PDB file of C-alpha atoms in Angstrom:
ATOM      1  CA  MET A   1     110.739   3.566 -54.765  1.00 54.00           C
ATOM      2  CA  LEU A   2     108.047   1.316 -56.244  1.00 51.00           C
ATOM      3  CA  GLU A   3     108.630  -1.310 -53.562  1.00 61.00           C
ATOM      4  CA  LEU A   4     108.266   1.334 -50.845  1.00 59.00           C
ATOM      5  CA  GLU A   5     104.952   2.465 -52.352  1.00 64.00           C
ATOM      6  CA  TYR A   6     103.572  -1.116 -52.261  1.00 61.00           C
ATOM      7  CA  LEU A   7     104.801  -1.529 -48.687  1.00 64.00           C
ATOM      8  CA  MET A   8     103.079   1.693 -47.562  1.00 65.00           C
ATOM      9  CA  ARG A   9      99.782   0.480 -49.060  1.00 66.00           C
ATOM     10  CA  TYR A  10      99.913  -2.686 -46.924  1.00 64.00           C
ATOM     11  CA  VAL A  11     100.888  -0.723 -43.852  1.00 62.00           C
ATOM     12  CA  LEU A  12      97.981   1.724 -44.317  1.00 66.00           C
ATOM     13  CA  CYS A  13      95.510  -1.164 -44.795  1.00 71.00           C
ATOM     14  CA  ILE A  14      96.723  -2.846 -41.618  1.00 73.00           C
ATOM     15  CA  LEU A  15      96.470   0.421 -39.687  1.00 73.00           C
ATOM     16  CA  ALA A  16      92.918   1.028 -40.993  1.00 71.00           C
ATOM     17  CA  ILE A  17      91.819  -2.468 -39.926  1.00 77.00           C
ATOM     18  CA  ALA A  18      93.396  -1.959 -36.512  1.00 73.00           C
ATOM     19  CA  VAL A  19      91.550   1.352 -36.054  1.00 73.00           C
ATOM     20  CA  ILE A  20      88.197  -0.244 -37.031  1.00 76.00           C
ATOM     21  CA  ILE A  21      88.717  -3.182 -34.653  1.00 74.00           C
ATOM     22  CA  ASN A  22      89.627  -0.810 -31.831  1.00 71.00           C
ATOM     23  CA  CYS A  23      86.514   1.333 -32.429  1.00 67.00           C
ATOM     24  CA  VAL A  24      84.191  -1.681 -32.497  1.00 64.00           C
ATOM     25  CA  TRP A  25      85.756  -3.129 -29.354  1.00 63.00           C
ATOM     26  CA  SER A  26      85.361   0.211 -27.564  1.00 62.00           C
ATOM     27  CA  LEU A  27      81.672   0.359 -28.458  1.00 57.00           C
ATOM     28  CA  ILE A  28      81.091  -3.160 -27.137  1.00 55.00           C
ATOM     29  CA  ARG A  29      83.221  -2.796 -24.040  1.00 57.00           C
ATOM     30  CA  LEU A  30      81.839   0.583 -23.019  1.00 49.00           C
ATOM     31  CA  ARG A  31      78.194  -0.105 -23.867  1.00 50.00           C
ATOM     32  CA  PRO A  32      76.167   0.928 -20.785  1.00 51.00           C
ATOM     33  CA  ASP A  33      73.759  -1.485 -19.138  1.00 56.00           C
ATOM     34  CA  LYS A  34      70.142  -0.887 -20.077  1.00 65.00           C
ATOM     35  CA  LYS A  35      68.025   0.684 -17.369  1.00 79.00           C
ATOM     36  CA  VAL A  36      64.927  -1.275 -16.414  1.00 84.00           C
ATOM     37  CA  TYR A  37      62.098   1.239 -16.088  1.00 89.00           C
ATOM     38  CA  ALA A  38      59.409  -1.335 -15.340  1.00 91.00           C
ATOM     39  CA  ILE A  39      58.507  -4.995 -15.708  1.00 91.00           C
ATOM     40  CA  LEU A  40      55.515  -6.783 -17.189  1.00 91.00           C
ATOM     41  CA  LEU A  41      54.872 -10.169 -15.578  1.00 89.00           C
ATOM     42  CA  ASN A  42      52.938 -12.759 -17.600  1.00 87.00           C
ATOM     43  CA  MET A  43      50.461 -14.173 -15.083  1.00 82.00           C
ATOM     44  CA  ALA A  44      50.040 -17.380 -17.098  1.00 77.00           C
ATOM     45  CA  ASN A  45      53.657 -18.565 -16.909  1.00 78.00           C
ATOM     46  CA  ASP A  46      55.467 -16.032 -14.657  1.00 80.00           C
ATOM     47  CA  GLU A  47      57.670 -14.878 -17.562  1.00 84.00           C
ATOM     48  CA  GLN A  48      59.157 -11.428 -16.939  1.00 88.00           C
ATOM     49  CA  HIS A  49      59.420  -8.785 -19.670  1.00 90.00           C
ATOM     50  CA  PRO A  50      61.658  -5.877 -18.610  1.00 89.00           C
ATOM     51  CA  ILE A  51      60.780  -2.489 -20.100  1.00 90.00           C
ATOM     52  CA  THR A  52      64.029  -0.780 -21.071  1.00 87.00           C
ATOM     53  CA  CYS A  53      62.743   1.689 -23.689  1.00 88.00           C
ATOM     54  CA  TYR A  54      60.421   4.679 -23.600  1.00 90.00           C
ATOM     55  CA  GLU A  55      57.965   2.793 -25.812  1.00 93.00           C
ATOM     56  CA  THR A  56      57.377  -0.979 -25.783  1.00 94.00           C
ATOM     57  CA  SER A  57      55.066  -2.565 -28.341  1.00 95.00           C
ATOM     58  CA  VAL A  58      52.871  -5.564 -27.544  1.00 95.00           C
ATOM     59  CA  GLY A  59      51.248  -7.826 -30.110  1.00 93.00           C
ATOM     60  CA  ARG A  60      51.300 -10.961 -32.211  1.00 92.00           C
ATOM     61  CA  SER A  61      53.612  -9.530 -34.864  1.00 92.00           C
ATOM     62  CA  LYS A  62      57.264 -10.590 -34.786  1.00 90.00           C
ATOM     63  CA  SER A  63      58.209  -6.918 -34.985  1.00 90.00           C
ATOM     64  CA  CYS A  64      56.733  -6.234 -31.529  1.00 93.00           C
ATOM     65  CA  ASP A  65      58.924  -5.991 -28.448  1.00 92.00           C
ATOM     66  CA  ILE A  66      56.672  -8.358 -26.484  1.00 92.00           C
ATOM     67  CA  ILE A  67      55.206 -11.101 -28.662  1.00 91.00           C
ATOM     68  CA  PHE A  68      52.152 -13.253 -27.955  1.00 90.00           C
ATOM     69  CA  THR A  69      50.938 -16.150 -30.093  1.00 85.00           C
ATOM     70  CA  ASN A  70      47.483 -15.937 -28.500  1.00 82.00           C
ATOM     71  CA  SER A  71      44.795 -15.513 -31.193  1.00 83.00           C
ATOM     72  CA  THR A  72      42.941 -12.955 -29.030  1.00 86.00           C
ATOM     73  CA  VAL A  73      45.943 -10.623 -29.291  1.00 91.00           C
ATOM     74  CA  SER A  74      46.084  -8.403 -32.404  1.00 93.00           C
ATOM     75  CA  ARG A  75      49.218  -8.172 -34.536  1.00 92.00           C
ATOM     76  CA  SER A  76      49.811  -4.673 -33.189  1.00 94.00           C
ATOM     77  CA  HIS A  77      47.772  -4.644 -30.000  1.00 95.00           C
ATOM     78  CA  ALA A  78      49.152  -1.974 -27.671  1.00 95.00           C
ATOM     79  CA  VAL A  79      52.086   0.181 -26.621  1.00 96.00           C
ATOM     80  CA  VAL A  80      53.339   0.735 -23.077  1.00 96.00           C
ATOM     81  CA  ALA A  81      54.986   4.157 -23.030  1.00 94.00           C
ATOM     82  CA  LEU A  82      56.901   6.247 -20.502  1.00 92.00           C
ATOM     83  CA  ARG A  83      55.874   9.906 -20.446  1.00 91.00           C
ATOM     84  CA  LYS A  84      56.905  12.835 -18.242  1.00 88.00           C
ATOM     85  CA  ASP A  85      54.186  12.091 -15.691  1.00 89.00           C
ATOM     86  CA  GLY A  86      54.498   8.302 -15.689  1.00 91.00           C
ATOM     87  CA  PHE A  87      53.648   5.178 -17.653  1.00 94.00           C
ATOM     88  CA  TYR A  88      50.682   4.836 -20.001  1.00 96.00           C
ATOM     89  CA  VAL A  89      49.239   1.988 -22.046  1.00 96.00           C
ATOM     90  CA  PHE A  90      47.843   2.825 -25.489  1.00 96.00           C
ATOM     91  CA  ASP A  91      45.384   0.663 -27.416  1.00 95.00           C
ATOM     92  CA  THR A  92      46.639   0.604 -31.019  1.00 93.00           C
ATOM     93  CA  GLU A  93      43.239  -0.235 -32.543  1.00 90.00           C
ATOM     94  CA  SER A  94      43.226  -3.823 -31.291  1.00 92.00           C
ATOM     95  CA  LYS A  95      40.229  -6.075 -31.992  1.00 89.00           C
ATOM     96  CA  THR A  96      39.700  -7.337 -28.449  1.00 88.00           C
ATOM     97  CA  GLY A  97      40.732  -4.204 -26.580  1.00 91.00           C
ATOM     98  CA  VAL A  98      42.987  -3.427 -23.630  1.00 93.00           C
ATOM     99  CA  TYR A  99      41.715  -3.731 -20.061  1.00 92.00           C
ATOM    100  CA  VAL A 100      43.309  -2.231 -16.950  1.00 92.00           C
ATOM    101  CA  ASN A 101      42.087  -3.777 -13.695  1.00 88.00           C
ATOM    102  CA  GLY A 102      39.040  -5.084 -15.521  1.00 83.00           C
ATOM    103  CA  GLU A 103      38.041  -1.787 -17.150  1.00 87.00           C
ATOM    104  CA  LYS A 104      38.305  -1.424 -20.920  1.00 89.00           C
ATOM    105  CA  ILE A 105      40.328   1.642 -21.898  1.00 92.00           C
ATOM    106  CA  GLN A 106      39.276   3.919 -24.731  1.00 89.00           C
ATOM    107  CA  LYS A 107      42.576   5.100 -26.175  1.00 90.00           C
ATOM    108  CA  SER A 108      45.028   5.287 -23.304  1.00 93.00           C
ATOM    109  CA  GLU A 109      45.229   4.816 -19.557  1.00 94.00           C
ATOM    110  CA  LYS A 110      47.820   5.844 -16.976  1.00 94.00           C
ATOM    111  CA  LEU A 111      49.387   2.888 -15.157  1.00 94.00           C
ATOM    112  CA  SER A 112      50.158   2.424 -11.485  1.00 92.00           C
ATOM    113  CA  ASP A 113      52.384  -0.100  -9.767  1.00 90.00           C
ATOM    114  CA  GLY A 114      50.598  -3.454  -9.481  1.00 88.00           C
ATOM    115  CA  ASP A 115      48.001  -2.817 -12.208  1.00 91.00           C
ATOM    116  CA  VAL A 116      46.702  -5.847 -14.106  1.00 90.00           C
ATOM    117  CA  ILE A 117      46.627  -5.345 -17.887  1.00 93.00           C
ATOM    118  CA  ALA A 118      44.705  -7.665 -20.216  1.00 91.00           C
ATOM    119  CA  PHE A 119      45.653  -7.776 -23.896  1.00 92.00           C
ATOM    120  CA  GLY A 120      42.840  -9.996 -25.121  1.00 86.00           C
ATOM    121  CA  THR A 121      43.125 -13.016 -22.802  1.00 82.00           C
ATOM    122  CA  ALA A 122      46.857 -12.430 -22.207  1.00 86.00           C
ATOM    123  CA  ILE A 123      47.067 -11.146 -18.631  1.00 88.00           C
ATOM    124  CA  MET A 124      50.080  -9.157 -17.451  1.00 90.00           C
ATOM    125  CA  LYS A 125      50.892  -7.515 -14.131  1.00 90.00           C
ATOM    126  CA  PHE A 126      52.745  -4.197 -14.232  1.00 93.00           C
ATOM    127  CA  TYR A 127      55.538  -3.275 -11.824  1.00 92.00           C
ATOM    128  CA  ILE A 128      57.217   0.148 -11.852  1.00 88.00           C
ATOM    129  CA  GLY A 129      60.879   0.863 -11.182  1.00 75.00           C
ATOM    130  CA  SER A 130      64.333  -0.487 -11.873  1.00 55.00           C
ATOM    131  CA  GLU A 131      64.128  -2.495  -8.658  1.00 48.00           C
ATOM    132  CA  ALA A 132      60.812  -4.105  -9.646  1.00 48.00           C
ATOM    133  CA  ASP A 133      62.536  -7.381 -10.470  1.00 48.00           C
ATOM    134  CA  ASN A 134      63.671  -7.736  -6.864  1.00 50.00           C
ATOM    135  CA  ASP A 135      60.138  -7.240  -5.522  1.00 49.00           C
ATOM    136  CA  ILE A 136      58.173  -9.481  -7.883  1.00 48.00           C
ATOM    137  CA  SER A 137      58.679 -12.749  -6.036  1.00 49.00           C
ATOM    138  CA  HIS A 138      57.309 -11.128  -2.900  1.00 47.00           C
ATOM    139  CA  LYS A 139      54.401  -9.426  -4.626  1.00 49.00           C
ATOM    140  CA  LYS A 140      53.361 -12.576  -6.477  1.00 47.00           C
ATOM    141  CA  ASP A 141      53.032 -14.468  -3.213  1.00 47.00           C
ATOM    142  CA  GLU A 142      50.622 -12.033  -1.614  1.00 49.00           C
ATOM    143  CA  ASN A 143      47.569 -13.822  -0.197  1.00 49.00           C
ATOM    144  CA  ILE A 144      44.534 -13.900  -2.449  1.00 54.00           C
ATOM    145  CA  LYS A 145      41.693 -11.646  -1.359  1.00 64.00           C
ATOM    146  CA  LEU A 146      38.618 -13.286   0.155  1.00 84.00           C
ATOM    147  CA  SER A 147      35.952 -13.208  -2.536  1.00 91.00           C
ATOM    148  CA  ARG A 148      32.340 -14.255  -3.045  1.00 93.00           C
ATOM    149  CA  LEU A 149      29.544 -14.485  -5.579  1.00 95.00           C
ATOM    150  CA  VAL A 150      26.198 -12.921  -4.697  1.00 95.00           C
ATOM    151  CA  ASN A 151      22.983 -14.034  -6.416  1.00 94.00           C
ATOM    152  CA  LEU A 152      21.379 -10.696  -7.310  1.00 94.00           C
ATOM    153  CA  ALA A 153      17.893 -12.247  -7.267  1.00 90.00           C
ATOM    154  CA  ASP A 154      17.830 -13.159  -3.565  1.00 92.00           C
ATOM    155  CA  ASN A 155      21.256 -11.966  -2.250  1.00 92.00           C
ATOM    156  CA  THR A 156      22.393 -15.515  -1.545  1.00 92.00           C
ATOM    157  CA  GLU A 157      26.165 -15.501  -0.989  1.00 93.00           C
ATOM    158  CA  PHE A 158      28.635 -18.126  -2.197  1.00 93.00           C
ATOM    159  CA  THR A 159      32.111 -17.763  -0.690  1.00 92.00           C
ATOM    160  CA  LEU A 160      34.927 -18.638  -3.095  1.00 91.00           C
ATOM    161  CA  ASP A 161      36.768 -21.248  -1.097  1.00 83.00           C
ATOM    162  CA  GLY A 162      39.353 -23.769  -2.282  1.00 81.00           C
ATOM    163  CA  ASP A 163      40.685 -23.734  -5.827  1.00 84.00           C
ATOM    164  CA  PHE A 164      37.431 -23.698  -7.821  1.00 89.00           C
ATOM    165  CA  ILE A 165      33.626 -23.782  -7.702  1.00 92.00           C
ATOM    166  CA  THR A 166      31.266 -25.212 -10.320  1.00 94.00           C
ATOM    167  CA  ILE A 167      28.091 -23.665 -11.708  1.00 95.00           C
ATOM    168  CA  GLY A 168      25.471 -25.653 -13.603  1.00 94.00           C
ATOM    169  CA  ARG A 169      22.321 -27.791 -13.661  1.00 92.00           C
ATOM    170  CA  GLU A 170      24.155 -30.900 -12.500  1.00 92.00           C
ATOM    171  CA  LYS A 171      23.355 -32.176  -9.013  1.00 90.00           C
ATOM    172  CA  GLY A 172      26.238 -31.469  -6.662  1.00 89.00           C
ATOM    173  CA  SER A 173      27.340 -28.253  -8.390  1.00 92.00           C
ATOM    174  CA  ASN A 174      28.535 -25.608  -5.940  1.00 93.00           C
ATOM    175  CA  ILE A 175      25.994 -23.248  -7.476  1.00 94.00           C
ATOM    176  CA  GLU A 176      23.092 -25.308  -8.828  1.00 94.00           C
ATOM    177  CA  ILE A 177      20.769 -23.650 -11.360  1.00 93.00           C
ATOM    178  CA  SER A 178      17.641 -25.664 -12.179  1.00 89.00           C
ATOM    179  CA  ALA A 179      16.800 -24.192 -15.559  1.00 91.00           C
ATOM    180  CA  PRO A 180      16.466 -26.144 -18.851  1.00 91.00           C
ATOM    181  CA  TYR A 181      18.620 -23.697 -20.802  1.00 92.00           C
ATOM    182  CA  VAL A 182      21.537 -24.072 -18.367  1.00 94.00           C
ATOM    183  CA  SER A 183      24.069 -26.802 -19.202  1.00 93.00           C
ATOM    184  CA  ARG A 184      24.768 -29.551 -16.688  1.00 92.00           C
ATOM    185  CA  ARG A 185      28.257 -28.076 -16.449  1.00 93.00           C
ATOM    186  CA  GLN A 186      27.775 -24.415 -17.305  1.00 95.00           C
ATOM    187  CA  ALA A 187      30.820 -22.613 -15.887  1.00 94.00           C
ATOM    188  CA  GLU A 188      33.680 -22.837 -13.446  1.00 94.00           C
ATOM    189  CA  VAL A 189      35.248 -20.131 -11.295  1.00 93.00           C
ATOM    190  CA  PHE A 190      38.823 -21.093 -10.508  1.00 90.00           C
ATOM    191  CA  LYS A 191      41.889 -19.646  -8.809  1.00 85.00           C
ATOM    192  CA  TYR A 192      45.203 -19.200 -10.621  1.00 76.00           C
ATOM    193  CA  ASN A 193      48.246 -17.219  -9.488  1.00 69.00           C
ATOM    194  CA  ASN A 194      46.334 -15.566  -6.653  1.00 75.00           C
ATOM    195  CA  HIS A 195      43.532 -14.404  -8.940  1.00 82.00           C
ATOM    196  CA  TRP A 196      40.042 -15.690  -9.730  1.00 87.00           C
ATOM    197  CA  TYR A 197      39.037 -16.533 -13.314  1.00 89.00           C
ATOM    198  CA  ILE A 198      35.854 -17.789 -14.950  1.00 90.00           C
ATOM    199  CA  LYS A 199      35.618 -20.408 -17.685  1.00 90.00           C
ATOM    200  CA  ASN A 200      32.525 -21.126 -19.808  1.00 92.00           C
ATOM    201  CA  PHE A 201      31.394 -24.670 -20.603  1.00 91.00           C
ATOM    202  CA  GLY A 202      27.803 -23.871 -21.593  1.00 89.00           C
ATOM    203  CA  LYS A 203      26.710 -24.878 -25.086  1.00 85.00           C
ATOM    204  CA  ILE A 204      23.017 -23.933 -25.020  1.00 85.00           C
ATOM    205  CA  THR A 205      23.478 -20.648 -23.174  1.00 91.00           C
ATOM    206  CA  LYS A 206      26.800 -18.821 -23.069  1.00 91.00           C
ATOM    207  CA  THR A 207      28.124 -17.440 -19.808  1.00 94.00           C
ATOM    208  CA  ALA A 208      28.435 -13.640 -20.008  1.00 93.00           C
ATOM    209  CA  LEU A 209      30.607 -11.248 -18.017  1.00 90.00           C
ATOM    210  CA  ASN A 210      29.428  -7.638 -17.787  1.00 88.00           C
ATOM    211  CA  GLY A 211      27.182  -8.244 -20.785  1.00 87.00           C
ATOM    212  CA  ASP A 212      29.768  -9.883 -23.058  1.00 85.00           C
ATOM    213  CA  ALA A 213      29.877 -13.637 -23.728  1.00 87.00           C
ATOM    214  CA  ILE A 214      33.140 -15.259 -22.663  1.00 85.00           C
ATOM    215  CA  PHE A 215      34.938 -17.810 -24.819  1.00 79.00           C
ATOM    216  CA  SER A 216      38.148 -18.379 -22.855  1.00 77.00           C
ATOM    217  CA  ASP A 217      39.530 -18.109 -19.323  1.00 80.00           C
ATOM    218  CA  THR A 218      38.679 -14.577 -18.177  1.00 83.00           C
ATOM    219  CA  PRO A 219      39.877 -12.800 -14.996  1.00 84.00           C
ATOM    220  CA  LEU A 220      37.331 -11.510 -12.498  1.00 88.00           C
ATOM    221  CA  TYR A 221      37.495  -8.102 -10.830  1.00 86.00           C
ATOM    222  CA  ASP A 222      35.581  -6.594  -7.943  1.00 88.00           C
ATOM    223  CA  GLY A 223      32.112  -5.531  -9.143  1.00 90.00           C
ATOM    224  CA  ASP A 224      31.951  -7.829 -12.188  1.00 92.00           C
ATOM    225  CA  VAL A 225      28.542  -9.334 -12.978  1.00 94.00           C
ATOM    226  CA  ILE A 226      28.269 -12.902 -14.282  1.00 96.00           C
ATOM    227  CA  ARG A 227      25.086 -13.618 -16.237  1.00 95.00           C
ATOM    228  CA  ILE A 228      23.706 -17.026 -17.185  1.00 95.00           C
ATOM    229  CA  GLY A 229      20.328 -16.657 -18.859  1.00 91.00           C
ATOM    230  CA  ASP A 230      18.080 -14.915 -16.309  1.00 92.00           C
ATOM    231  CA  PHE A 231      20.511 -15.450 -13.428  1.00 95.00           C
ATOM    232  CA  GLU A 232      23.043 -12.829 -12.371  1.00 95.00           C
ATOM    233  CA  PHE A 233      25.879 -13.138  -9.853  1.00 96.00           C
ATOM    234  CA  LEU A 234      27.952 -10.242  -8.502  1.00 95.00           C
ATOM    235  CA  TYR A 235      31.648 -10.930  -7.908  1.00 95.00           C
ATOM    236  CA  GLU A 236      32.864  -9.132  -4.779  1.00 93.00           C
ATOM    237  CA  GLU A 237      36.252  -8.924  -3.070  1.00 88.00           C
ATOM    238  CA  ILE A 238      35.673  -8.656   0.650  1.00 80.00           C
TER     239      ILE A 238
END
């Protein structure tokens, strides 16, 4: 009788382990594939970040869903969220703000397919839909829009041709500014991933975009105004 009792204990333990293993295996085997609601494409390195949850956090913290090491990105910078009427991006009290197509948002902004979102200087392009991944390669290769800079003082136009143009006091600059407070090499407007950016090199006078001094590579959007001292240039997409 005692031997039978010991035997039953072993049998019950083995059965319990078998049940647990079977349950775990069922959970793994039957786990459904995650639905991709949208994709964020990092325009700096073409890395894709699929959005598979209703809320996706973006920031420098390791607890975020999408992590940046860029110092212009706050620890908890923003949240991309799916609501009943579509996707929104929320600024979670970041230091450098969230920009959608060049416009700084206040608290939140509804997103559309193809929108460009800037978290600090981290630039992402937003694609909606579970099939977005299949369309990205095509959308990335769209031809860049013809653009120009217009000197607001005399309406002189400078077509953005090639990969970059230089601005400064130095002879031979694409846009030459003969002013003592302008550096020999003041700024550069360059093309990257089918988009135009501006970089500041000025030490005496900082290059400003829409009234704010720039300190790193900054994307340009139609209607932006570049200011260098008393000189202003309007960026236009033709």
